[in-house]
């Protein structure tokens, strides 16, 4: 029976047998016991499902992977140590030296750095496009060495909404994998596989956990991309000598996820910790409720700020004057999430004074958990940039990033109001 998202949030990924614990136990064990050598050999040969070493798979991590895979509508998922490790494992599963990644430039700073600085050191090139550019401009970047197109549903921190149809059409035309970081939308607000994506990644440290308690990442395989015979992916179509000569494209399902786990998770060990998987599994119980509240709170806050005389501009796709409003109506109809940014009239000092005057909303580098928080990039994460460089990076000096929590909206607005009154 196919359940609704709200039901999967609380029941997904773990079905206890009679007498077993109702929620997933924390399998705090590196290793697992088997009575026969054959039973273990079958696991190594991928002939049977099970666990042999927690660097590859763990029952608590599997419960979380199962819940996220069900929520996204994918066929398999891999729990990773962090969002960044998920994106790194994704790239290493698909690319080798000489390959390239065609990526939106409107992505999380850590991902931008991975594609522009770190992976190029290993011969993997990141080619950046403006997500608002026409398809022809993006297509110019694709060649036979392009292994995937990378995007974010709702970009952090620019809050741009992805035009899925545009990217899906390019992916189809060139037979190239379409990857979406769905961290800020979550599968409650948008399910990228329904719009042509093949792989979804998450920083589960954000809304999935939701409580700022557990670092983690997830890669979800949509099972909707057939690598068989696709000349762009020789590594999927030739035997993996490091894994008993397995040809991943010959597998009936989860070709990507199998290669990722059997080869790259095995060799890097960047898997999620059981304790973090447990916290993230429980965190997801309330995901549907939380995303509804994050979205309605952010919509109310955006409307309030939009009318305030001391505010220069506000970015949130719920606002009818927002450039991405129409895209959000199509791809995020249930709500546009809790992230917004705005500019305070005046200079960098006004913005800093405003931040210091806040009482309920705290200053943090984190985003997307239950507590409202703010960040002023010009005086923190981006403080080394000049005024001109800040504008080029899309973070003008008066920009404040606000992650709207699930407190009562009146209290959030009252805090903003008293802080604005002080500048
Ligand atoms: N993707 C997005 C959209 C993010 O916002 C972040 C972190 O903020 C990451 C990936 C990286 O995740 P993590 O901090 O869990 O490594």
XYZ file of C-alpha atoms and ligand atoms in Angstrom:
439
model
C 0.000 0.000 0.000
C 1.323 3.430 -0.899
C 1.204 5.732 2.099
C 1.038 9.507 2.146
C 4.147 11.535 3.042
C 2.927 12.332 6.580
C 2.570 8.614 7.288
C 5.981 7.729 5.821
C 7.503 10.445 8.052
C 6.475 8.558 11.179
C 6.484 4.929 9.994
C 8.984 4.781 7.118
C 12.180 2.769 6.950
C 11.580 0.469 9.901
C 8.978 -2.251 10.418
C 9.589 -4.179 13.665
C 8.834 -7.867 13.913
C 6.889 -9.229 16.881
C 8.673 -8.442 20.133
C 11.214 -6.065 18.588
C 11.618 -2.460 19.717
C 9.008 -0.115 18.249
C 11.578 2.427 17.081
C 14.942 1.473 15.547
C 17.474 0.437 18.190
C 20.891 2.083 17.961
C 23.103 -0.694 16.590
C 26.267 0.625 18.217
C 28.423 -2.157 16.824
C 31.154 -2.168 14.218
C 30.607 -5.808 13.325
C 28.031 -8.626 13.070
C 27.900 -12.300 13.968
C 27.269 -15.149 11.468
C 27.107 -18.874 12.122
C 28.469 -20.033 8.770
C 31.201 -18.910 6.427
C 28.769 -19.342 3.510
C 26.317 -16.852 5.026
C 29.094 -14.295 5.168
C 30.376 -15.118 1.676
C 26.864 -14.510 0.273
C 26.907 -11.030 1.792
C 30.276 -10.245 0.233
C 28.973 -11.461 -3.156
C 25.836 -9.263 -2.823
C 23.759 -12.479 -3.078
C 22.105 -11.800 0.297
C 21.131 -8.670 2.206
C 22.657 -8.099 5.618
C 25.445 -6.456 7.552
C 29.052 -7.383 7.998
C 30.867 -4.184 8.898
C 29.442 -0.790 9.854
C 31.767 1.078 7.492
C 29.529 -0.280 4.682
C 26.092 -0.588 6.254
C 24.452 -0.578 9.675
C 20.847 -1.435 10.712
C 20.122 1.954 12.334
C 21.580 3.805 9.348
C 19.484 1.518 7.096
C 16.297 2.553 8.925
C 17.072 6.207 8.207
C 18.082 5.445 4.605
C 14.808 3.567 4.120
C 12.727 6.441 5.465
C 14.376 9.033 3.215
C 14.231 6.732 0.156
C 10.488 6.221 0.736
C 9.894 9.946 1.238
C 11.752 10.837 -1.964
C 10.241 7.945 -3.939
C 13.679 6.464 -4.714
C 14.839 2.829 -4.826
C 17.809 3.052 -2.426
C 19.605 5.550 -0.217
C 22.997 5.875 1.417
C 23.421 7.606 4.774
C 26.628 9.645 4.855
C 28.713 11.325 7.552
C 27.576 14.815 6.461
C 25.967 16.616 3.544
C 29.423 17.395 2.154
C 30.443 13.744 2.336
C 27.243 12.807 0.437
C 28.148 15.239 -2.373
C 31.772 14.052 -2.407
C 30.737 10.366 -2.569
C 28.306 11.214 -5.368
C 31.093 12.843 -7.407
C 33.569 10.029 -6.737
C 31.025 7.385 -7.802
C 30.529 9.071 -11.154
C 33.778 10.833 -12.031
C 37.437 10.177 -12.545
C 40.308 12.468 -13.614
C 39.467 14.123 -16.936
C 35.693 14.210 -16.280
C 33.608 17.291 -15.571
C 30.522 18.321 -13.602
C 28.161 20.933 -15.053
C 26.831 22.734 -12.006
C 24.584 25.617 -11.116
C 26.564 28.461 -9.572
C 23.688 29.101 -7.137
C 24.620 26.365 -4.676
C 25.799 26.062 -1.079
C 29.282 27.566 -0.569
C 30.800 24.252 0.528
C 29.551 22.504 -2.623
C 30.816 25.424 -4.728
C 34.245 25.052 -3.147
C 34.255 21.274 -3.664
C 33.537 21.692 -7.389
C 35.756 24.745 -7.965
C 38.804 24.026 -5.779
C 39.031 20.551 -4.260
C 37.848 18.209 -7.042
C 39.890 20.064 -9.715
C 43.001 19.074 -7.705
C 42.089 15.484 -8.643
C 41.465 16.330 -12.308
C 37.661 16.656 -12.010
C 36.480 19.991 -13.376
C 33.446 21.982 -12.192
C 31.769 24.007 -14.983
C 29.412 26.622 -13.588
C 26.203 27.997 -15.101
C 23.749 30.665 -14.012
C 20.547 28.722 -13.242
C 18.523 31.561 -14.781
C 20.406 31.255 -18.097
C 18.594 29.856 -21.164
C 19.039 26.123 -21.926
C 21.376 26.832 -24.902
C 23.884 28.537 -22.590
C 23.918 25.557 -20.210
C 24.185 23.045 -23.068
C 27.386 24.716 -24.296
C 29.135 23.385 -21.149
C 28.218 19.743 -21.769
C 30.620 17.402 -23.578
C 31.257 13.650 -23.649
C 33.158 13.883 -20.357
C 30.264 15.460 -18.442
C 29.088 12.997 -15.793
C 26.259 14.920 -14.122
C 24.363 18.193 -13.920
C 24.179 19.529 -10.363
C 21.511 21.868 -8.947
C 19.635 22.834 -5.770
C 15.804 22.892 -5.520
C 15.887 26.025 -3.356
C 19.400 27.434 -3.487
C 21.314 28.296 -0.323
C 21.738 31.226 0.271
C 20.313 32.927 -2.844
C 16.815 31.326 -2.396
C 16.549 30.812 -6.182
C 13.996 28.154 -7.188
C 15.118 25.582 -9.748
C 13.437 25.377 -13.147
C 13.223 21.571 -13.192
C 11.686 21.282 -16.675
C 14.576 23.211 -18.240
C 17.289 21.060 -16.658
C 15.365 17.774 -17.150
C 15.095 18.498 -20.886
C 18.872 19.057 -21.147
C 19.560 15.890 -19.136
C 17.305 13.872 -21.448
C 18.773 15.354 -24.630
C 22.360 14.433 -23.657
C 21.673 11.259 -21.629
C 23.412 12.804 -18.652
C 22.491 12.295 -15.024
C 20.467 15.086 -13.326
C 21.315 15.549 -9.622
C 19.407 17.760 -7.186
C 20.356 18.871 -3.681
C 16.912 18.903 -2.051
C 18.087 20.028 1.404
C 16.092 23.242 1.741
C 12.876 21.983 0.111
C 12.809 18.430 1.558
C 10.588 15.754 -0.037
C 7.637 17.275 1.812
C 7.672 20.384 -0.383
C 9.159 18.937 -3.588
C 9.994 15.462 -4.896
C 12.664 15.960 -7.595
C 12.269 12.439 -9.098
C 8.763 13.462 -10.198
C 10.345 16.297 -12.201
C 13.045 14.358 -14.029
C 15.912 14.183 -11.512
C 17.819 10.887 -11.160
C 19.750 11.353 -7.912
C 18.832 13.454 -4.858
C 21.274 14.511 -2.148
C 20.607 16.039 1.254
C 22.420 17.592 4.112
C 20.271 15.809 6.719
C 21.928 18.075 9.302
C 19.226 20.564 8.242
C 15.442 19.959 8.066
C 15.534 16.131 8.051
C 17.066 15.992 11.516
C 15.457 19.352 12.169
C 16.801 19.885 15.680
C 20.448 20.838 15.034
C 21.381 17.621 16.844
C 22.978 15.315 14.250
C 25.311 15.888 11.336
C 24.500 13.756 8.310
C 23.882 13.448 4.596
C 21.915 11.181 2.289
C 22.203 10.191 -1.363
C 18.994 8.802 -2.887
C 18.989 6.766 -6.083
C 15.837 7.359 -8.129
C 16.383 4.067 -9.988
C 15.163 5.883 -13.099
C 18.432 6.185 -15.030
C 19.638 3.204 -17.039
C 23.429 3.177 -17.355
C 23.339 0.066 -19.589
C 24.993 0.804 -22.926
C 25.323 4.553 -22.215
C 28.801 5.404 -23.584
C 29.077 8.343 -21.201
C 29.467 5.898 -18.292
C 32.113 3.262 -19.106
C 32.749 2.632 -15.392
C 29.172 1.321 -15.076
C 29.451 -0.826 -18.203
C 32.763 -2.584 -17.580
C 33.634 -5.068 -14.806
C 34.677 -3.588 -11.465
C 37.786 -5.632 -10.773
C 37.819 -4.339 -7.217
C 34.413 -5.972 -6.685
C 34.452 -9.475 -8.171
C 34.119 -8.153 -11.731
C 30.624 -6.783 -11.108
C 29.127 -4.757 -13.996
C 26.881 -2.235 -12.256
C 24.811 -1.491 -15.371
C 23.757 -5.179 -15.440
C 21.962 -4.852 -12.097
C 18.152 -4.732 -12.372
C 17.888 -1.796 -9.945
C 19.878 0.707 -7.860
C 22.856 0.664 -10.251
C 24.155 3.971 -8.928
C 23.606 3.209 -5.229
C 25.257 -0.203 -5.533
C 28.395 1.230 -7.128
C 28.464 4.038 -4.587
C 28.261 1.710 -1.591
C 30.252 -1.289 -2.860
C 33.134 0.790 -4.198
C 33.234 4.351 -2.890
C 31.699 4.038 0.600
C 33.869 0.940 1.074
C 37.023 2.851 0.080
C 36.321 6.155 1.831
C 34.319 5.068 4.904
C 32.354 8.336 5.019
C 29.167 6.635 6.236
C 26.720 8.041 8.792
C 27.169 7.145 12.474
C 24.385 4.981 14.023
C 23.675 7.547 16.756
C 23.195 10.284 14.152
C 20.996 7.987 12.054
C 18.814 7.326 15.105
C 18.404 11.059 15.831
C 17.727 11.801 12.163
C 15.174 8.963 11.875
C 13.291 10.361 14.871
C 13.699 13.916 13.585
C 11.914 12.970 10.365
C 8.841 11.868 12.382
C 7.712 15.507 12.479
C 9.111 16.623 9.115
C 5.735 17.078 7.398
C 4.356 19.131 10.285
C 7.511 21.178 10.601
C 7.813 22.034 6.888
C 4.238 23.291 6.881
C 4.985 25.554 9.859
C 8.432 26.687 8.617
C 6.790 27.687 5.325
C 3.795 29.509 6.789
C 6.000 31.314 9.334
C 8.476 32.399 6.621
C 5.619 33.588 4.430
C 4.271 35.746 7.277
C 7.745 37.101 8.099
C 8.467 37.863 4.416
C 5.174 39.766 4.085
C 5.969 41.761 7.246
C 9.523 42.652 6.151
C 8.392 43.496 2.623
C 6.261 46.358 3.989
C 8.785 47.627 6.557
C 10.225 51.091 5.761
C 13.739 50.153 6.971
C 13.947 47.113 4.674
C 15.397 47.494 1.191
C 14.390 44.159 -0.345
C 13.197 40.676 0.686
C 13.738 37.355 -1.074
C 11.212 34.575 -0.467
C 9.318 32.811 -3.227
C 5.990 33.230 -1.383
C 6.043 36.960 -2.235
C 4.094 37.694 -5.435
C 6.835 40.175 -6.464
C 9.535 37.495 -6.214
C 11.270 36.488 -9.447
C 10.772 32.783 -8.608
C 7.144 33.037 -7.480
C 5.738 31.327 -10.599
C 8.331 28.503 -10.453
C 7.541 28.026 -6.763
C 3.796 27.809 -7.501
C 4.607 24.958 -9.878
C 7.299 23.019 -8.001
C 6.691 24.016 -4.358
C 2.931 24.516 -4.168
C 2.602 23.321 -0.546
C 5.048 25.920 0.807
C 8.366 27.519 -0.030
C 10.350 26.597 3.076
C 11.743 28.598 5.964
C 14.787 30.289 4.416
C 14.702 33.914 3.380
C 17.109 36.785 2.986
C 16.647 40.527 3.135
C 18.578 43.757 2.856
C 18.555 46.416 5.558
C 18.599 50.014 4.330
C 21.903 51.659 5.152
C 25.412 50.304 5.497
C 27.097 47.248 6.963
C 26.995 48.797 10.463
C 23.195 49.096 10.410
C 22.900 45.403 9.582
C 25.331 44.460 12.373
C 23.466 46.681 14.889
C 20.177 45.046 13.897
C 21.606 41.565 14.421
C 22.913 42.451 17.867
C 19.531 43.871 18.905
C 17.714 40.564 18.252
C 16.673 38.756 21.435
C 14.770 35.603 20.420
C 16.431 34.973 17.061
C 20.040 33.889 17.549
C 23.141 34.418 15.390
C 24.386 31.100 13.978
C 26.018 29.689 10.876
C 23.483 26.834 10.903
C 20.147 26.968 9.078
C 16.975 24.924 8.772
C 16.232 23.729 12.270
C 13.325 24.411 14.616
C 14.870 27.565 16.138
C 14.936 30.822 14.181
C 18.438 32.045 13.465
C 20.219 34.735 11.454
C 23.561 35.269 9.825
C 25.174 38.415 8.475
C 27.575 37.065 5.821
C 29.417 40.388 5.332
C 30.638 40.405 8.939
C 31.073 36.616 9.347
C 31.397 33.980 6.581
C 32.289 36.534 3.873
C 34.168 39.119 5.979
C 37.377 38.796 3.931
C 35.632 40.134 0.782
C 35.624 43.780 -0.313
C 32.353 45.644 -0.862
C 32.630 45.031 -4.631
C 33.490 41.345 -4.181
C 30.473 40.936 -1.897
C 28.181 42.274 -4.622
C 29.802 39.940 -7.185
C 29.262 36.953 -4.869
C 25.561 37.862 -4.611
C 25.859 38.759 -0.925
C 25.677 42.565 -0.645
C 26.882 44.010 2.657
C 23.347 44.711 3.878
C 22.164 41.104 3.307
C 20.817 39.225 6.318
C 20.023 35.511 5.981
C 17.135 34.409 8.153
C 16.196 30.797 8.799
C 12.663 30.969 10.141
C 11.934 28.403 12.843
C 8.680 26.957 14.128
C 8.172 29.335 17.068
C 4.905 31.310 17.092
C 5.048 33.732 14.126
C 3.925 36.661 16.317
C 7.001 36.211 18.530
C 9.397 36.031 15.570
C 7.905 39.169 14.020
C 7.892 41.000 17.381
C 11.620 40.280 17.778
C 12.392 41.567 14.276
C 10.221 44.622 14.963
C 11.972 45.628 18.206
C 15.426 45.118 16.613
C 14.495 47.228 13.556
C 13.201 49.952 15.886
C 16.721 50.215 17.387
C 18.477 51.121 14.116
N 23.839 21.339 0.843
C 23.205 22.423 1.305
C 22.103 23.040 0.512
C 23.578 22.985 2.533
O 22.953 24.070 2.983
C 24.655 22.397 3.251
C 25.110 22.975 4.553
O 24.671 24.026 4.956
C 25.296 21.281 2.714
C 24.854 20.763 1.523
C 26.441 20.621 3.453
O 25.921 19.852 4.494
P 26.726 19.482 5.843
O 26.922 20.743 6.602
O 25.804 18.497 6.509
O 28.000 18.850 5.420
